[in-house]
XYZ file of C-alpha atoms in Angstrom:
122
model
C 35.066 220.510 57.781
C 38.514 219.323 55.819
C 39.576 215.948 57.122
C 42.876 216.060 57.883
C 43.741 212.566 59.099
C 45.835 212.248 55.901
C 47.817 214.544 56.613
C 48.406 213.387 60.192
C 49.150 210.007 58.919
C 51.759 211.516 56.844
C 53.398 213.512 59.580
C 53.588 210.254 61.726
C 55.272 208.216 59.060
C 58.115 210.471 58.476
C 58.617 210.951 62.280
C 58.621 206.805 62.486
C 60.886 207.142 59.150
C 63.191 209.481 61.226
C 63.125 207.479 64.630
C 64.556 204.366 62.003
C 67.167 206.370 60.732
C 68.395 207.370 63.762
C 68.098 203.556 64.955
C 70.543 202.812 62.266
C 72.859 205.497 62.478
C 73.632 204.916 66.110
C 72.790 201.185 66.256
C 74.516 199.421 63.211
C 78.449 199.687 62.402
C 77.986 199.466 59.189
C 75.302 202.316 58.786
C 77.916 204.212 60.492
C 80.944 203.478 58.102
C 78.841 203.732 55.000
C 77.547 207.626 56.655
C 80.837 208.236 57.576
C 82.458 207.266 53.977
C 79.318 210.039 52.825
C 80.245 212.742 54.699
C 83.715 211.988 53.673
C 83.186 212.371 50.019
C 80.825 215.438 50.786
C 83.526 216.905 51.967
C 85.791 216.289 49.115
C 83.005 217.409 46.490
C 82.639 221.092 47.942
C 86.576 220.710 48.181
C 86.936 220.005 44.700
C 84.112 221.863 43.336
C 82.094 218.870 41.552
C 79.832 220.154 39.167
C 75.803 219.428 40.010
C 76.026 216.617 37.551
C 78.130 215.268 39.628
C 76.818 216.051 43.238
C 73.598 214.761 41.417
C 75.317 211.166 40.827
C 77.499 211.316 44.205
C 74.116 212.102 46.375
C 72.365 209.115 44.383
C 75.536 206.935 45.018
C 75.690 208.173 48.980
C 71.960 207.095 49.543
C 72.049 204.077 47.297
C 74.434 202.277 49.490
C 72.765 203.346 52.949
C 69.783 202.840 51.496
C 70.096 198.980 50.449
C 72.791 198.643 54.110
C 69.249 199.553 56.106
C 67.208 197.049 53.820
C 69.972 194.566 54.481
C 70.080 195.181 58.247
C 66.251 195.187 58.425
C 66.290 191.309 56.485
C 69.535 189.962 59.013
C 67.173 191.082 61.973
C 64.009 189.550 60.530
C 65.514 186.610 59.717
C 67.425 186.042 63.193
C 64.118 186.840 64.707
C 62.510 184.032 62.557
C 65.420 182.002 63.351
C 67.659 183.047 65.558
C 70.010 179.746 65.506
C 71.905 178.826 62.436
C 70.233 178.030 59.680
C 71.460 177.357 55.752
C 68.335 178.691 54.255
C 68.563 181.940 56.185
C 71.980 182.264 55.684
C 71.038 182.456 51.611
C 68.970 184.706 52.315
C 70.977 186.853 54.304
C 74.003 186.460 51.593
C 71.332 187.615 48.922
C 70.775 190.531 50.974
C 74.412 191.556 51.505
C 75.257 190.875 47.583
C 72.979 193.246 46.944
C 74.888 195.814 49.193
C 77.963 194.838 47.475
C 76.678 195.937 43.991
C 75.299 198.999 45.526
C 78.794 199.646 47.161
C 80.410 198.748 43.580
C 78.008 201.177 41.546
C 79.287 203.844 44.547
C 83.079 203.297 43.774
C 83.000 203.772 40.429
C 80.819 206.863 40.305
C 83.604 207.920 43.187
C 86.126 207.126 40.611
C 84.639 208.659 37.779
C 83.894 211.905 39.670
C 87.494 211.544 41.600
C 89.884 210.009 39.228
C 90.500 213.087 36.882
C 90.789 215.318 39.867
C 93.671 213.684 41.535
C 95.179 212.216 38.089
C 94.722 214.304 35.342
């Protein structure tokens, strides 16, 4: 008989995958900007007609940022839980943690302009 508790395990990890996303979406402000700012420029690429090159760059963009905000919300959490008063070593790590969300938000703006620019400019 096929053992299919790999399969199960599977299953159960993207339903615990989903239950986070939704924890995010409807739990964290800045989740909600960031998803808001993607369905924003969604919008504008089927308005504009972007070429799959560049729904293929603007999808990578749109799930770099809320990828690394969740990562970043998911290190501020553990790290109040570890310490929830202030603390100067946290707080570096924290900082680390958004920087990196500010280079994923600055790779996002200028693929936006890139894709954007010549559109409304040119």
């Amino acid at each position: 008989m096929k053992d299919n508790r790999f399969i199960i395990g599977r299953l159960k990890s993207m339903v615990y995958a989903a239950k986070g996303a939704v924890k995010l979406l409807t739990t964290e402000h800045s989740i909600m900007v960031q998803f808001s700012i993607g369905i924003l420029v969604t919008i504008a690429g089927f308005y504009f007609e972007i070429s799959t090159t560049e729904w293929l760059f603007q999808i990578f963009a749109i799930g770099l940022v809320i990828s690394i905000e969740g990562l970043n919300t998911a290190i501020e959490k553990i790290a109040d839980f570890i310490h929830p008063q202030y603390n100067e070593r946290m707080g570096f790590i924290k900082d680390i943690a958004a920087g990196a969300v500010f280079f994923a938000a600055l790779t996002a703006i200028a693929i936006g302009i890139i894709i954007y620019y010549p559109k409304f400019f040119c």
